[in-house]
PDB file of C-alpha atoms in Angstrom:
ATOM      1  CA  MET J   1      13.809  -8.504 -29.959  1.00 63.00           C
ATOM      2  CA  ALA J   2      16.337  -9.158 -32.216  1.00 72.00           C
ATOM      3  CA  PHE J   3      17.695  -6.429 -35.020  1.00 74.00           C
ATOM      4  CA  SER J   4      18.913  -7.274 -38.277  1.00 78.00           C
ATOM      5  CA  ALA J   5      22.342  -5.873 -39.813  1.00 81.00           C
ATOM      6  CA  ASP J   6      20.797  -2.774 -41.385  1.00 80.00           C
ATOM      7  CA  GLU J   7      18.729  -2.063 -38.314  1.00 80.00           C
ATOM      8  CA  LEU J   8      21.558  -1.917 -36.276  1.00 81.00           C
ATOM      9  CA  ARG J   9      23.408   0.040 -38.240  1.00 82.00           C
ATOM     10  CA  VAL J  10      20.408   2.502 -38.463  1.00 82.00           C
ATOM     11  CA  LEU J  11      20.193   2.531 -34.653  1.00 80.00           C
ATOM     12  CA  ARG J  12      23.780   2.647 -34.168  1.00 84.00           C
ATOM     13  CA  ARG J  13      23.806   6.202 -36.350  1.00 82.00           C
ATOM     14  CA  ALA J  14      20.909   7.628 -34.291  1.00 82.00           C
ATOM     15  CA  LEU J  15      22.757   6.973 -31.235  1.00 82.00           C
ATOM     16  CA  ALA J  16      25.620   8.834 -32.857  1.00 82.00           C
ATOM     17  CA  VAL J  17      23.439  11.402 -33.283  1.00 80.00           C
ATOM     18  CA  ALA J  18      22.343  11.399 -30.222  1.00 80.00           C
ATOM     19  CA  LEU J  19      25.512  11.782 -28.218  1.00 80.00           C
ATOM     20  CA  HIS J  20      26.816  14.360 -30.755  1.00 81.00           C
ATOM     21  CA  PRO J  21      23.903  16.316 -32.347  1.00 82.00           C
ATOM     22  CA  ALA J  22      24.742  16.566 -36.134  1.00 81.00           C
ATOM     23  CA  PRO J  23      22.397  17.318 -39.030  1.00 83.00           C
ATOM     24  CA  LEU J  24      20.379  14.029 -40.450  1.00 78.00           C
ATOM     25  CA  ALA J  25      20.161  13.502 -44.274  1.00 83.00           C
ATOM     26  CA  ASP J  26      16.804  13.117 -45.495  1.00 85.00           C
ATOM     27  CA  ALA J  27      17.558   9.133 -45.992  1.00 85.00           C
ATOM     28  CA  ASP J  28      18.965   8.870 -42.443  1.00 83.00           C
ATOM     29  CA  VAL J  29      15.500  10.397 -41.008  1.00 83.00           C
ATOM     30  CA  HIS J  30      13.488   7.982 -42.943  1.00 85.00           C
ATOM     31  CA  ASP J  31      15.730   5.088 -41.814  1.00 85.00           C
ATOM     32  CA  CYS J  32      15.217   6.202 -38.130  1.00 84.00           C
ATOM     33  CA  LEU J  33      11.652   6.480 -38.428  1.00 86.00           C
ATOM     34  CA  ARG J  34      11.051   3.066 -40.741  1.00 87.00           C
ATOM     35  CA  LEU J  35      13.209   1.464 -37.507  1.00 85.00           C
ATOM     36  CA  ALA J  36      10.951   3.191 -34.675  1.00 86.00           C
ATOM     37  CA  GLY J  37       7.860   1.647 -36.507  1.00 87.00           C
ATOM     38  CA  SER J  38       9.243  -1.838 -36.791  1.00 85.00           C
ATOM     39  CA  VAL J  39      10.239  -1.245 -32.918  1.00 86.00           C
ATOM     40  CA  ASP J  40       6.578  -0.155 -31.902  1.00 87.00           C
ATOM     41  CA  GLU J  41       5.165  -2.907 -34.327  1.00 89.00           C
ATOM     42  CA  ALA J  42       7.435  -5.570 -32.153  1.00 87.00           C
ATOM     43  CA  VAL J  43       6.403  -4.388 -28.959  1.00 88.00           C
ATOM     44  CA  ARG J  44       2.357  -4.674 -30.462  1.00 91.00           C
ATOM     45  CA  GLU J  45       3.161  -7.736 -31.475  1.00 90.00           C
ATOM     46  CA  ALA J  46       4.860  -8.988 -27.783  1.00 87.00           C
ATOM     47  CA  ASN J  47       2.037  -7.357 -26.315  1.00 89.00           C
ATOM     48  CA  ARG J  48      -0.957  -9.621 -28.398  1.00 91.00           C
ATOM     49  CA  LEU J  49       1.115 -12.628 -27.586  1.00 88.00           C
ATOM     50  CA  HIS J  50       1.502 -12.066 -24.236  1.00 87.00           C
ATOM     51  CA  ALA J  51      -2.318 -11.580 -23.867  1.00 89.00           C
ATOM     52  CA  PHE J  52      -2.499 -14.426 -26.006  1.00 89.00           C
ATOM     53  CA  LEU J  53      -0.580 -16.673 -23.549  1.00 88.00           C
ATOM     54  CA  LEU J  54      -2.408 -15.676 -20.687  1.00 88.00           C
ATOM     55  CA  ALA J  55      -5.828 -16.063 -22.023  1.00 90.00           C
ATOM     56  CA  ASP J  56      -4.436 -19.791 -23.045  1.00 89.00           C
ATOM     57  CA  LEU J  57      -3.053 -20.171 -19.295  1.00 89.00           C
ATOM     58  CA  ALA J  58      -6.634 -19.292 -18.286  1.00 89.00           C
ATOM     59  CA  ARG J  59      -8.370 -21.761 -20.323  1.00 89.00           C
ATOM     60  CA  TYR J  60      -5.878 -24.459 -19.039  1.00 88.00           C
ATOM     61  CA  ARG J  61      -6.273 -23.759 -15.843  1.00 89.00           C
ATOM     62  CA  THR J  62     -10.398 -23.742 -15.603  1.00 87.00           C
ATOM     63  CA  ALA J  63     -10.106 -27.172 -17.562  1.00 87.00           C
ATOM     64  CA  LEU J  64      -8.024 -28.749 -14.436  1.00 84.00           C
ATOM     65  CA  PRO J  65      -7.306 -31.711 -13.741  1.00 82.00           C
ATOM     66  CA  GLY J  66      -7.993 -33.018 -16.949  1.00 83.00           C
ATOM     67  CA  SER J  67      -5.347 -30.077 -18.526  1.00 84.00           C
ATOM     68  CA  ALA J  68      -2.580 -30.609 -16.356  1.00 88.00           C
ATOM     69  CA  ARG J  69       0.160 -31.387 -18.878  1.00 89.00           C
ATOM     70  CA  GLY J  70      -0.623 -28.092 -20.938  1.00 89.00           C
ATOM     71  CA  TYR J  71      -1.344 -26.021 -17.988  1.00 89.00           C
ATOM     72  CA  LEU J  72       1.963 -27.060 -16.628  1.00 91.00           C
ATOM     73  CA  GLU J  73       4.087 -26.276 -19.839  1.00 90.00           C
ATOM     74  CA  LEU J  74       2.413 -23.278 -20.538  1.00 90.00           C
ATOM     75  CA  LEU J  75       2.475 -21.764 -16.785  1.00 90.00           C
ATOM     76  CA  GLN J  76       6.515 -22.524 -17.251  1.00 91.00           C
ATOM     77  CA  ASP J  77       6.538 -20.654 -20.704  1.00 88.00           C
ATOM     78  CA  ALA J  78       4.215 -17.669 -18.873  1.00 89.00           C
ATOM     79  CA  LEU J  79       7.065 -17.654 -15.878  1.00 89.00           C
ATOM     80  CA  ALA J  80      10.040 -17.446 -18.290  1.00 88.00           C
ATOM     81  CA  ALA J  81       8.616 -14.362 -19.975  1.00 85.00           C
ATOM     82  CA  GLY J  82       8.099 -12.538 -16.489  1.00 85.00           C
ATOM     83  CA  TYR J  83       4.160 -13.430 -15.766  1.00 87.00           C
ATOM     84  CA  ALA J  84       3.649 -13.136 -11.746  1.00 88.00           C
ATOM     85  CA  PRO J  85       1.590 -15.906 -10.612  1.00 89.00           C
ATOM     86  CA  THR J  86      -1.992 -15.211  -9.367  1.00 88.00           C
ATOM     87  CA  PRO J  87      -3.842 -17.114  -6.257  1.00 89.00           C
ATOM     88  CA  ASP J  88      -5.725 -18.740  -8.943  1.00 89.00           C
ATOM     89  CA  ASP J  89      -2.294 -20.484 -10.181  1.00 89.00           C
ATOM     90  CA  LEU J  90      -1.020 -21.141  -6.492  1.00 90.00           C
ATOM     91  CA  ALA J  91      -4.478 -22.971  -5.870  1.00 90.00           C
ATOM     92  CA  ALA J  92      -4.289 -25.073  -9.043  1.00 90.00           C
ATOM     93  CA  LEU J  93      -0.890 -26.232  -8.361  1.00 90.00           C
ATOM     94  CA  ARG J  94      -1.688 -27.353  -4.556  1.00 90.00           C
ATOM     95  CA  GLY J  95      -3.948 -29.420  -6.339  1.00 89.00           C
ATOM     96  CA  LEU J  96      -1.717 -30.824  -8.650  1.00 89.00           C
ATOM     97  CA  ARG J  97       0.997 -31.148  -6.558  1.00 87.00           C
ATOM     98  CA  ALA J  98       1.261 -34.681  -6.546  1.00 89.00           C
ATOM     99  CA  LEU J  99       2.989 -34.885  -9.950  1.00 89.00           C
ATOM    100  CA  PRO J 100       6.728 -33.726  -9.188  1.00 90.00           C
ATOM    101  CA  VAL J 101       6.912 -30.831 -11.894  1.00 91.00           C
ATOM    102  CA  ALA J 102       3.465 -29.366 -10.453  1.00 90.00           C
ATOM    103  CA  ALA J 103       5.612 -29.259  -6.702  1.00 91.00           C
ATOM    104  CA  ALA J 104       8.782 -27.731  -7.956  1.00 92.00           C
ATOM    105  CA  LEU J 105       6.535 -25.205  -9.784  1.00 91.00           C
ATOM    106  CA  LEU J 106       4.457 -24.387  -6.930  1.00 91.00           C
ATOM    107  CA  GLU J 107       7.653 -23.685  -4.603  1.00 92.00           C
ATOM    108  CA  ARG J 108       8.900 -21.397  -7.392  1.00 92.00           C
ATOM    109  CA  CYS J 109       5.395 -19.620  -7.868  1.00 91.00           C
ATOM    110  CA  ARG J 110       5.171 -18.936  -4.257  1.00 92.00           C
ATOM    111  CA  ARG J 111       8.567 -17.487  -3.870  1.00 92.00           C
ATOM    112  CA  LEU J 112       7.761 -15.148  -7.101  1.00 90.00           C
ATOM    113  CA  ALA J 113       4.276 -14.340  -5.096  1.00 88.00           C
ATOM    114  CA  GLU J 114       6.427 -13.270  -1.973  1.00 90.00           C
ATOM    115  CA  HIS J 115       8.776 -11.429  -3.788  1.00 89.00           C
ATOM    116  CA  SER J 116       6.014  -9.557  -5.857  1.00 86.00           C
ATOM    117  CA  VAL J 117       3.778  -8.961  -2.641  1.00 85.00           C
ATOM    118  CA  ARG J 118       6.902  -7.579  -0.567  1.00 87.00           C
ATOM    119  CA  ALA J 119       8.015  -5.329  -3.785  1.00 86.00           C
ATOM    120  CA  ARG J 120       4.207  -3.876  -3.909  1.00 84.00           C
ATOM    121  CA  LEU J 121       4.556  -3.310   0.021  1.00 84.00           C
ATOM    122  CA  ALA J 122       7.909  -1.579  -0.205  1.00 83.00           C
ATOM    123  CA  ALA J 123       6.548   0.610  -2.681  1.00 81.00           C
ATOM    124  CA  VAL J 124       3.207   1.506  -0.832  1.00 78.00           C
ATOM    125  CA  THR J 125       4.895   1.885   2.696  1.00 64.00           C
ATOM    126  CA  PRO J 126       6.323   5.075   3.445  1.00 64.00           C
ATOM    127  CA  GLY J 127      10.046   5.313   4.836  1.00 60.00           C
ATOM    128  CA  PRO J 128      10.977   5.111   8.349  1.00 62.00           C
ATOM    129  CA  ARG J 129       9.043   7.053  10.917  1.00 61.00           C
ATOM    130  CA  THR J 130      10.346  10.219  12.322  1.00 59.00           C
ATOM    131  CA  ARG J 131       9.654  11.679  15.804  1.00 61.00           C
ATOM    132  CA  LEU J 132       7.819  15.178  15.361  1.00 54.00           C
ATOM    133  CA  LEU J 133      10.552  17.043  16.767  1.00 58.00           C
ATOM    134  CA  ALA J 134       9.053  21.083  15.763  1.00 57.00           C
ATOM    135  CA  LEU J 135       6.849  21.131  18.671  1.00 53.00           C
ATOM    136  CA  PRO J 136       7.478  23.735  21.295  1.00 59.00           C
ATOM    137  CA  GLY J 137       8.541  21.875  24.317  1.00 57.00           C
ATOM    138  CA  GLY J 138       9.615  19.105  22.193  1.00 53.00           C
ATOM    139  CA  ARG J 139      13.598  17.379  21.987  1.00 56.00           C
ATOM    140  CA  ALA J 140      14.453  19.710  19.353  1.00 53.00           C
ATOM    141  CA  ALA J 141      13.874  22.938  22.381  1.00 53.00           C
ATOM    142  CA  ALA J 142      16.212  20.686  24.824  1.00 54.00           C
ATOM    143  CA  GLN J 143      18.913  20.007  22.032  1.00 58.00           C
ATOM    144  CA  ASP J 144      18.601  23.637  20.514  1.00 53.00           C
ATOM    145  CA  PRO J 145      20.165  26.502  22.978  1.00 55.00           C
ATOM    146  CA  LYS J 146      18.915  28.797  20.227  1.00 56.00           C
ATOM    147  CA  PRO J 147      15.131  28.478  20.255  1.00 53.00           C
ATOM    148  CA  GLN J 148      13.340  29.784  16.691  1.00 56.00           C
ATOM    149  CA  SER J 149      12.249  32.903  16.902  1.00 57.00           C
ATOM    150  CA  ARG J 150       8.618  33.009  15.921  1.00 61.00           C
ATOM    151  CA  PRO J 151       6.004  35.516  17.090  1.00 60.00           C
ATOM    152  CA  GLN J 152       4.334  34.525  20.334  1.00 64.00           C
ATOM    153  CA  PRO J 153       0.387  35.379  20.313  1.00 61.00           C
ATOM    154  CA  LYS J 154      -0.187  37.745  22.906  1.00 64.00           C
ATOM    155  CA  SER J 155      -2.420  35.718  25.217  1.00 64.00           C
ATOM    156  CA  GLU J 156      -5.129  37.880  27.108  1.00 67.00           C
ATOM    157  CA  PRO J 157      -5.110  37.182  31.117  1.00 65.00           C
ATOM    158  CA  ALA J 158      -7.648  34.605  32.593  1.00 65.00           C
ATOM    159  CA  PRO J 159     -10.701  36.004  33.972  1.00 65.00           C
ATOM    160  CA  ALA J 160     -10.692  35.994  37.737  1.00 66.00           C
ATOM    161  CA  ARG J 161     -12.140  32.803  39.248  1.00 68.00           C
ATOM    162  CA  PRO J 162     -14.664  33.526  41.915  1.00 65.00           C
ATOM    163  CA  GLN J 163     -13.079  32.597  45.227  1.00 65.00           C
ATOM    164  CA  PRO J 164     -15.267  30.096  47.469  1.00 60.00           C
ATOM    165  CA  LYS J 165     -17.048  32.310  50.350  1.00 63.00           C
ATOM    166  CA  ALA J 166     -16.056  31.225  53.857  1.00 60.00           C
ATOM    167  CA  PRO J 167     -18.119  30.023  56.084  1.00 55.00           C
ATOM    168  CA  ARG J 168     -20.005  32.531  58.493  1.00 60.00           C
ATOM    169  CA  PRO J 169     -18.750  32.244  61.968  1.00 61.00           C
ATOM    170  CA  ASP J 170     -22.272  32.272  63.115  1.00 72.00           C
ATOM    171  CA  ARG J 171     -23.497  29.536  61.688  1.00 70.00           C
ATOM    172  CA  PRO J 172     -22.275  26.064  62.699  1.00 76.00           C
ATOM    173  CA  VAL J 173     -21.258  23.523  60.575  1.00 79.00           C
ATOM    174  CA  PRO J 174     -24.218  20.838  59.373  1.00 76.00           C
ATOM    175  CA  THR J 175     -24.022  17.530  60.643  1.00 79.00           C
ATOM    176  CA  PRO J 176     -24.268  14.507  58.121  1.00 77.00           C
ATOM    177  CA  GLY J 177     -27.693  14.169  59.676  1.00 74.00           C
ATOM    178  CA  GLU J 178     -28.894  17.355  58.873  1.00 76.00           C
ATOM    179  CA  VAL J 179     -27.447  17.279  55.099  1.00 76.00           C
ATOM    180  CA  PHE J 180     -28.164  13.338  54.535  1.00 77.00           C
ATOM    181  CA  PRO J 181     -32.111  13.198  56.359  1.00 72.00           C
ATOM    182  CA  PRO J 182     -32.895   9.516  57.755  1.00 74.00           C
ATOM    183  CA  ARG J 183     -34.924   7.302  55.329  1.00 77.00           C
ATOM    184  CA  ARG J 184     -38.204   7.034  56.423  1.00 76.00           C
ATOM    185  CA  LYS J 185     -40.062   3.664  56.208  1.00 77.00           C
ATOM    186  CA  PRO J 186     -42.257   3.367  53.373  1.00 77.00           C
ATOM    187  CA  LEU J 187     -46.006   3.142  54.029  1.00 77.00           C
ATOM    188  CA  PRO J 188     -47.857   0.244  52.855  1.00 76.00           C
ATOM    189  CA  PRO J 189     -50.800   0.243  50.023  1.00 75.00           C
ATOM    190  CA  PRO J 190     -54.067   2.177  50.848  1.00 73.00           C
ATOM    191  CA  ALA J 191     -55.827  -1.205  50.205  1.00 72.00           C
ATOM    192  CA  ALA J 192     -53.548  -3.290  52.875  1.00 58.00           C
ATOM    193  CA  ARG J 193     -54.310  -0.317  55.547  1.00 57.00           C
ATOM    194  CA  ALA J 194     -57.796  -1.140  55.155  1.00 58.00           C
ATOM    195  CA  ALA J 195     -57.923  -4.426  55.325  1.00 57.00           C
ATOM    196  CA  GLY J 196     -56.249  -4.491  58.459  1.00 53.00           C
TER     197      GLY J 196
END
């Protein structure tokens, strides 16, 4: 974005007022508002141009391989304007890598895409994990000689467990044969008994 000499004068005056507050004349206020309107219009125009460039790039990409030259030129312009290549762009460049310009652009787009993915992951990934040291009996308790004074809940005494009864001395311990009686042989079905 380029400013004219008059716009730079207004901008300089606005910055001076921002640094050293002073009352502004009505003419200066109107100049600042006009400059703000011009900047807003320039930003809107840049956004429209960017959207047109991306739509044009998509049209050329769908017409590949016949539009290879125009696509490569538009992609270079888009990358210069800060465009992050998409997987569609990488796939299109892989198909055109026989052309030296496409091969160079493929390497550049791979680096940009990798950088973009790493930046997104860094923004999403939380910081380094720390150990939980606030749990009772953890490392914090071993390192800190003064434990934190928290009111401990009063614990009720556990109910007494019933004690196992001692075997009666007048009764002997059963043998395995008494506990697990021997298996009996299965009887043949009634039809087989009648035939024999």
